[in-house]
Coordinates of C-alpha atoms and ligand atoms in Angstrom, one line a residue:
X22 CA -55.1 -36.4 -7.7
X23 CA -51.2 -34.9 -6.3
X24 CA -49.7 -32.3 -6.8
X25 CA -46.5 -31.6 -5.4
X26 CA -44.0 -28.4 -4.1
X27 CA -40.0 -27.9 -5.6
X28 CA -38.7 -25.5 -3.6
X29 CA -35.4 -23.3 -4.7
X30 CA -33.0 -23.1 -2.5
X31 CA -29.5 -23.6 -4.1
X32 CA -28.1 -20.6 -4.3
X33 CA -25.7 -18.4 -2.8
X34 CA -26.3 -15.3 -3.0
X35 CA -23.1 -14.1 -4.1
X36 CA -23.9 -10.8 -1.9
X37 CA -23.4 -12.7 0.7
X38 CA -21.2 -15.1 0.3
X39 CA -18.5 -12.9 -0.3
X40 CA -19.8 -11.1 3.5
X41 CA -20.0 -14.8 4.7
X42 CA -23.2 -14.8 5.7
X43 CA -25.7 -17.5 4.8
X44 CA -26.7 -17.5 1.9
X45 CA -30.4 -15.3 2.1
X46 CA -33.3 -18.3 2.2
X47 CA -31.3 -19.7 5.7
X48 CA -31.9 -16.6 7.3
X49 CA -33.7 -16.3 10.7
X50 CA -36.2 -14.0 10.0
X51 CA -39.1 -13.8 12.8
X52 CA -37.7 -17.1 15.1
X53 CA -36.9 -19.4 11.8
X54 CA -35.1 -19.5 8.8
X55 CA -36.9 -18.1 5.9
X56 CA -36.6 -21.2 4.0
X57 CA -39.2 -22.7 7.0
X58 CA -41.6 -20.1 6.0
X59 CA -42.3 -21.0 2.4
X60 CA -41.7 -25.1 3.7
X61 CA -45.2 -24.1 6.5
X62 CA -47.3 -22.9 3.6
X63 CA -46.5 -26.2 1.7
X64 CA -47.2 -27.8 4.1
X65 CA -50.7 -25.9 5.2
X66 CA -52.0 -26.2 1.8
X67 CA -54.3 -29.5 1.7
X68 CA -54.0 -30.0 -2.2
X69 CA -50.1 -29.9 -1.6
X70 CA -49.0 -33.7 -1.6
X71 CA -45.0 -33.7 -1.1
X72 CA -42.2 -30.7 -0.1
X73 CA -38.9 -30.7 -1.9
X74 CA -36.4 -28.5 -1.1
X75 CA -33.6 -28.5 -4.5
X76 CA -30.4 -27.4 -2.1
X77 CA -26.5 -26.2 -2.1
X78 CA -24.9 -29.2 -2.3
X79 CA -23.1 -27.2 0.3
X80 CA -25.0 -26.3 2.3
X81 CA -26.9 -30.0 3.9
X82 CA -26.0 -28.8 7.3
X83 CA -27.3 -26.3 6.6
X84 CA -30.2 -27.2 5.3
X85 CA -30.4 -29.9 8.2
X86 CA -30.7 -27.4 11.0
X87 CA -33.6 -25.1 9.2
X88 CA -35.6 -27.8 8.4
X89 CA -38.8 -27.9 10.5
X90 CA -39.2 -31.7 11.8
X91 CA -42.6 -31.7 11.9
X92 CA -43.3 -30.5 8.7
X93 CA -45.2 -33.9 7.6
X94 CA -45.2 -33.6 3.9
X95 CA -41.7 -32.8 3.3
X96 CA -38.7 -35.9 1.8
X97 CA -35.1 -35.2 1.5
X98 CA -33.7 -32.4 0.2
X99 CA -32.1 -33.1 -3.9
X100 CA -28.3 -31.1 -4.6
X101 CA -29.3 -28.5 -6.8
X102 CA -26.6 -27.9 -9.8
X103 CA -24.7 -24.5 -11.3
X104 CA -27.5 -22.0 -12.2
X105 CA -31.5 -22.0 -11.0
X106 CA -32.7 -23.5 -14.2
X107 CA -30.7 -26.2 -13.6
X108 CA -31.5 -27.0 -10.1
X109 CA -35.2 -26.5 -11.4
X110 CA -34.6 -29.5 -14.0
X111 CA -32.8 -31.7 -11.2
X112 CA -35.4 -31.2 -8.5
X113 CA -38.4 -31.5 -11.1
X114 CA -35.9 -35.5 -12.0
X115 CA -36.3 -36.1 -9.1
X116 CA -39.7 -36.3 -9.0
X117 CA -40.2 -39.0 -11.9
X118 CA -40.9 -42.6 -9.2
X119 CA -43.5 -39.6 -7.3
X120 CA -45.0 -39.2 -11.1
X121 CA -47.0 -35.6 -9.9
X122 CA -49.6 -34.3 -11.7
X123 CA -48.8 -31.6 -11.2
X124 CA -45.7 -29.2 -10.3
X125 CA -45.8 -26.6 -8.3
X126 CA -42.1 -24.4 -8.1
X127 CA -41.8 -21.4 -5.4
X128 CA -38.1 -19.6 -4.9
X129 CA -37.4 -20.4 -1.0
X130 CA -36.4 -16.6 -0.9
X131 CA -40.2 -16.0 -1.0
X132 CA -41.3 -16.3 3.0
X133 CA -44.5 -14.8 2.4
X134 CA -46.3 -17.1 -0.3
X135 CA -49.3 -17.6 1.6
X136 CA -51.5 -21.1 1.2
X137 CA -54.1 -18.9 0.0
X138 CA -51.8 -18.1 -2.9
X139 CA -50.7 -21.2 -3.5
X140 CA -54.5 -22.9 -3.7
X141 CA -54.7 -19.9 -6.8
X142 CA -52.5 -21.4 -8.5
X143 CA -53.4 -25.2 -8.0
X144 CA -57.2 -24.5 -9.0
X145 CA -55.6 -22.8 -12.0
X146 CA -53.7 -25.5 -13.5
X147 CA -57.3 -27.5 -13.3
X148 CA -58.2 -25.4 -16.0
X149 CA -55.1 -24.3 -16.8
X150 CA -51.6 -26.1 -17.6
X151 CA -49.5 -23.7 -16.4
X152 CA -50.2 -20.9 -13.3
X153 CA -48.3 -18.2 -12.2
X154 CA -48.9 -16.1 -8.6
X155 CA -48.0 -12.5 -10.4
X156 CA -48.6 -9.2 -9.8
X157 CA -49.9 -6.6 -12.2
X158 CA -47.2 -3.7 -12.3
X159 CA -48.0 -0.6 -10.0
X160 CA -45.4 1.5 -10.5
X161 CA -44.9 3.5 -14.1
X162 CA -41.8 2.3 -16.3
X163 CA -39.3 4.4 -18.2
X164 CA -36.6 2.8 -20.5
X165 CA -32.9 4.0 -19.8
X166 CA -31.3 5.8 -22.5
X167 CA -28.0 3.9 -21.9
X168 CA -26.5 6.8 -20.4
X169 CA -28.7 7.4 -16.9
X170 CA -32.1 9.9 -19.5
X171 CA -34.4 9.2 -20.4
X172 CA -35.7 7.4 -23.4
X173 CA -39.0 7.0 -23.0
X174 CA -42.2 6.0 -21.1
X175 CA -43.0 2.1 -21.5
X176 CA -46.6 1.3 -20.9
X177 CA -47.7 -0.8 -18.1
X178 CA -50.8 -1.7 -19.1
X179 CA -51.4 -5.5 -18.9
X180 CA -48.0 -5.8 -17.7
X181 CA -47.4 -8.0 -14.8
X182 CA -44.4 -8.5 -12.1
X183 CA -43.7 -13.1 -11.9
X184 CA -43.7 -14.0 -8.2
X185 CA -43.7 -17.8 -7.3
X186 CA -45.3 -20.9 -7.3
X187 CA -45.0 -21.5 -11.0
X188 CA -47.0 -24.6 -11.6
X189 CA -47.6 -26.5 -14.5
X190 CA -48.9 -30.4 -15.4
X191 CA -45.9 -32.6 -14.2
X192 CA -45.1 -34.4 -17.5
X193 CA -44.7 -31.3 -20.2
X194 CA -42.7 -29.3 -17.6
X195 CA -40.2 -31.6 -17.0
X196 CA -39.9 -32.2 -20.9
X197 CA -39.1 -28.4 -21.1
X198 CA -36.7 -28.2 -19.0
X199 CA -34.7 -31.4 -20.3
X200 CA -35.2 -29.9 -23.5
X201 CA -33.8 -27.0 -22.9
X202 CA -31.5 -28.0 -21.7
X203 CA -30.1 -31.1 -24.5
X204 CA -30.7 -27.0 -26.5
X205 CA -27.4 -25.5 -24.0
X206 CA -31.1 -22.7 -23.1
X207 CA -29.6 -21.3 -20.2
X208 CA -31.7 -17.5 -20.1
X209 CA -34.5 -18.9 -19.3
X210 CA -35.2 -16.4 -15.8
X211 CA -38.4 -18.6 -14.8
X212 CA -39.8 -21.7 -15.2
X213 CA -43.4 -19.3 -17.4
X214 CA -40.1 -18.8 -19.5
X215 CA -40.2 -22.0 -20.6
X216 CA -43.4 -23.0 -20.7
X217 CA -44.2 -20.3 -23.2
X218 CA -40.9 -21.5 -25.3
X219 CA -41.7 -25.1 -24.9
X220 CA -45.4 -23.5 -26.5
X221 CA -47.1 -24.1 -22.6
X222 CA -50.3 -21.9 -21.9
X223 CA -49.3 -20.3 -19.0
X224 CA -51.7 -18.2 -16.7
X225 CA -51.7 -15.6 -14.1
X226 CA -52.9 -16.0 -10.5
X227 CA -52.9 -12.2 -9.2
X228 CA -51.2 -11.8 -5.8
X229 CA -50.2 -9.7 -3.3
X230 CA -47.0 -8.0 -3.3
X231 CA -46.1 -9.7 0.4
X232 CA -45.9 -12.4 -1.9
X233 CA -41.4 -10.5 -2.8
X234 CA -38.2 -11.9 -2.6
X235 CA -36.0 -11.5 0.0
X236 CA -32.6 -10.6 -1.9
X237 CA -30.4 -7.7 0.1
X238 CA -30.2 -7.3 3.7
X239 CA -33.1 -4.0 3.8
X240 CA -35.7 -6.8 2.2
X241 CA -34.6 -9.0 5.3
X242 CA -35.3 -5.9 7.8
X243 CA -38.7 -5.6 6.7
X244 CA -39.7 -9.2 6.5
X245 CA -39.0 -8.9 10.7
X246 CA -40.3 -5.9 10.9
X247 CA -43.6 -6.9 8.7
X248 CA -43.8 -10.6 10.1
X249 CA -42.5 -8.5 14.3
X250 CA -44.3 -5.2 14.1
X251 CA -43.4 -4.4 17.4
X252 CA -39.5 -6.0 17.2
X253 CA -36.6 -3.6 17.6
X254 CA -35.4 -3.6 13.8
X255 CA -31.9 -2.7 14.8
X256 CA -29.5 -3.0 18.4
X257 CA -27.6 0.0 19.2
X258 CA -24.0 -0.7 19.6
X259 CA -20.9 2.1 21.2
X260 CA -17.3 1.4 21.5
X261 CA -14.5 4.1 22.7
X262 CA -10.7 4.4 21.8
X263 CA -7.6 6.2 23.4
X264 CA -4.3 6.7 21.2
X265 CA -0.7 8.5 22.5
X266 CA 1.8 9.7 20.3
X267 CA 4.7 11.3 20.9
X268 CA 6.3 14.5 20.0
X269 CA 9.3 14.2 17.9
X270 CA 11.5 16.6 15.3
X271 CA 9.4 18.8 12.7
X272 CA 7.0 21.4 12.1
X273 CA 3.0 19.6 11.6
X274 CA 0.9 16.7 13.1
X275 CA -1.5 15.1 11.7
X276 CA -4.9 15.7 13.6
X277 CA -7.6 14.3 12.5
X278 CA -7.6 14.2 8.9
X279 CA -6.2 18.5 9.0
X280 CA -2.7 19.1 8.5
X281 CA -1.8 21.4 11.0
X282 CA 1.2 23.7 11.2
X283 CA 2.9 23.1 13.9
X284 CA 6.9 23.8 16.3
X285 CA 7.0 19.5 16.8
X286 CA 5.9 16.3 14.6
X287 CA 3.9 13.6 16.0
X288 CA 5.9 9.5 15.9
X289 CA 4.4 6.8 15.0
X290 CA 4.5 4.3 11.9
X291 CA 1.7 6.0 9.6
X292 CA 1.6 9.9 9.8
X293 CA 0.3 9.0 14.0
X294 CA -2.8 10.8 13.9
X295 CA -3.7 9.6 17.8
X296 CA -7.5 10.7 16.9
X297 CA -8.4 8.9 14.3
X298 CA -6.2 6.1 15.4
X299 CA -8.6 6.5 18.4
X300 CA -11.5 6.6 16.3
X301 CA -11.3 3.8 14.5
X302 CA -11.7 1.8 17.9
X303 CA -13.8 3.1 18.1
X304 CA -15.9 2.2 15.1
X305 CA -14.1 -1.7 15.9
X306 CA -15.2 -1.9 19.2
X307 CA -19.3 -0.5 18.5
X308 CA -19.2 -4.4 16.8
X309 CA -16.5 -6.2 18.5
X310 CA -14.0 -6.9 15.4
X311 CA -11.3 -6.5 17.2
X312 CA -8.7 -3.6 16.8
X313 CA -6.3 -1.4 14.1
X314 CA -2.8 -3.1 16.0
X315 CA -5.0 -6.2 14.9
X316 CA -5.5 -4.9 11.4
X317 CA -3.2 -2.4 10.8
X318 CA 0.1 -4.4 11.9
X319 CA 2.5 -1.5 12.8
X320 CA 5.2 -4.6 11.4
X321 CA 3.5 -4.7 8.4
X322 CA 5.3 -1.9 5.6
X323 CA 2.2 -1.3 4.2
X324 CA 1.6 1.1 6.5
X325 CA 4.3 3.5 6.9
X326 CA 3.2 6.8 6.4
X327 CA 0.1 6.3 5.7
X328 CA -2.6 8.1 5.8
X329 CA -4.7 7.6 8.9
X330 CA -8.0 7.8 6.6
X331 CA -7.4 4.5 4.9
X332 CA -7.8 2.9 8.8
X333 CA -11.6 5.4 9.4
X334 CA -12.8 3.7 6.5
X335 CA -11.9 0.2 6.9
X336 CA -13.4 0.4 10.2
X337 CA -17.0 2.3 8.3
X338 CA -16.5 -0.2 5.2
X339 CA -16.7 -3.3 7.8
X340 CA -19.5 -1.6 10.4
X341 CA -21.5 -1.1 6.5
X342 CA -20.7 -4.6 5.6
X343 CA -23.0 -5.9 9.0
X344 CA -25.7 -3.5 7.6
X345 CA -24.7 -1.0 10.6
X346 CA -24.7 2.6 10.5
X347 CA -22.8 4.9 12.5
X348 CA -24.7 6.8 14.5
X349 CA -22.9 9.6 15.9
X350 CA -19.6 10.2 17.5
X351 CA -17.4 12.1 19.5
X352 CA -13.3 12.9 19.4
X353 CA -11.4 14.2 22.3
X354 CA -8.8 15.5 22.0
X355 CA -5.7 16.3 25.0
X356 CA -3.0 18.6 23.9
X357 CA -1.2 22.2 25.8
X358 CA -0.3 22.7 21.4
X359 CA -1.4 23.3 18.8
X360 CA -4.9 25.1 19.6
X361 CA -7.6 22.6 18.1
X362 CA -10.0 25.6 18.4
X363 CA -9.3 26.4 14.8
X364 CA -9.0 23.1 13.1
X365 CA -11.9 22.3 14.0
X366 CA -14.2 21.9 11.8
X367 CA -12.0 21.3 9.3
X368 CA -11.5 18.0 11.2
X369 CA -15.2 17.3 11.6
X370 CA -16.0 18.1 7.6
X371 CA -13.3 15.7 7.3
X372 CA -14.0 12.8 9.7
X373 CA -18.1 13.8 8.5
X374 CA -16.2 12.5 4.6
X375 CA -14.9 9.8 6.3
X376 CA -17.7 8.5 6.6
X377 CA -19.9 9.5 4.8
X378 CA -22.2 10.8 7.3
X379 CA -23.7 14.4 7.8
X380 CA -21.2 16.6 9.4
X381 CA -24.1 16.9 12.5
X382 CA -23.2 13.6 13.7
X383 CA -19.8 13.8 14.3
X384 CA -18.1 15.7 17.8
X385 CA -14.2 17.4 17.5
X386 CA -13.6 18.7 21.4
X387 CA -10.4 19.5 22.9
X388 CA -8.6 20.0 25.8
X389 CA -5.9 20.7 27.5
X390 CA -4.7 18.9 31.3
X391 CA -4.0 21.9 33.5
X392 CA 0.4 21.1 32.7
X393 CA 0.0 18.2 34.5
X394 CA 0.9 14.4 33.0
X395 CA 2.5 13.6 29.5
X396 CA 0.7 16.3 27.8
X397 CA 0.9 18.7 30.7
X398 CA 4.5 18.5 30.1
X399 CA 4.4 19.0 25.9
X400 CA 5.5 15.4 25.4
X401 CA 2.8 14.3 23.0
X402 CA -0.7 13.9 22.2
X403 CA -3.0 11.9 23.5
X404 CA -6.5 10.9 21.7
X405 CA -10.1 9.7 23.2
X406 CA -13.3 8.8 20.9
X407 CA -16.6 6.8 21.6
X408 CA -18.8 6.1 18.8
X409 CA -22.4 4.8 18.1
X410 CA -23.5 1.9 15.6
X411 CA -26.6 0.4 15.0
X412 CA -26.8 -3.0 13.9
X413 CA -30.0 -5.2 12.6
X414 CA -31.5 -7.1 15.4
Ligands
MG501 MG1 -1.6 5.1 17.4

């Protein structure tokens, strides 16, 4: 009596791909890849005779680095298709020689599947044609009118959230997948839906909510916390920046995103907002991502006369892309004139708005240099900035 496990790990994760990150199933979780957790659960379940992982053809190296060497039931990976449904079909087809009695299909991005849940799905298959791990719905459901307002409350009695593993007798589910593909049906969101369509009776096996699917960066952080509650979730990073612009003919200066009337202007390719340039470098410095000159070269005509908030917003977006949060920024402006005090709150508000953080996280200070040096001689303005950022540990 054999039961094969088919772990589907062929997804690329649109968000991860856009951010240049490895797909979630290969992300590290408590010291090993997400995928390795799922493999270990099936390896530990005595009723499972073999484990096959369906991977994206481009992920062979990632897989080789992720697959546990000690899993004795693990067979060579199988290349998947363009959709999850296609990948499962190809995975099932790869088991034809093995011809197991049962097959359990599982999403690689559910690392918390317990060997007990796998065993209970297997046990259900002794008396049912199909069985899936599922969780009774706890939340009240609302239907959207289509404009963000509620049209009705949907009764939740009898509603379950489908999880994986989903188990079936091998031959009928292989045939059902083949028939769905032949008929061009590509709209099934899980294997139980294909089974239903094919007339295979499927039973529900209650499974804990802990067997959730990792979808977002936040899910990964939550998963890490579940497995290593003592480990820090966030790593503080600090960056500093410094910038100078010389005075020139003019009637205003831009400082911290605020236009301040003055009897001089500031010379620069962009709007010469030295505090925002220093701030941009501080933000980039905190995440080790180059500097303002690298991302916005003065030689590029695109930035001629640009509002410097563009540079700050780009740096903030780079932090957000890494899953980071800006804790606080601190900007110091060095000049004899204009006087910064009357504009301080406007500058703080402008910077808070650019960064999407509370104004209490933004400090703006000003000082003269006691008429010493180039700022003291009123030849230009200098600015210093520091930024503290939390990145996922
Ligand atoms: Mg500059």
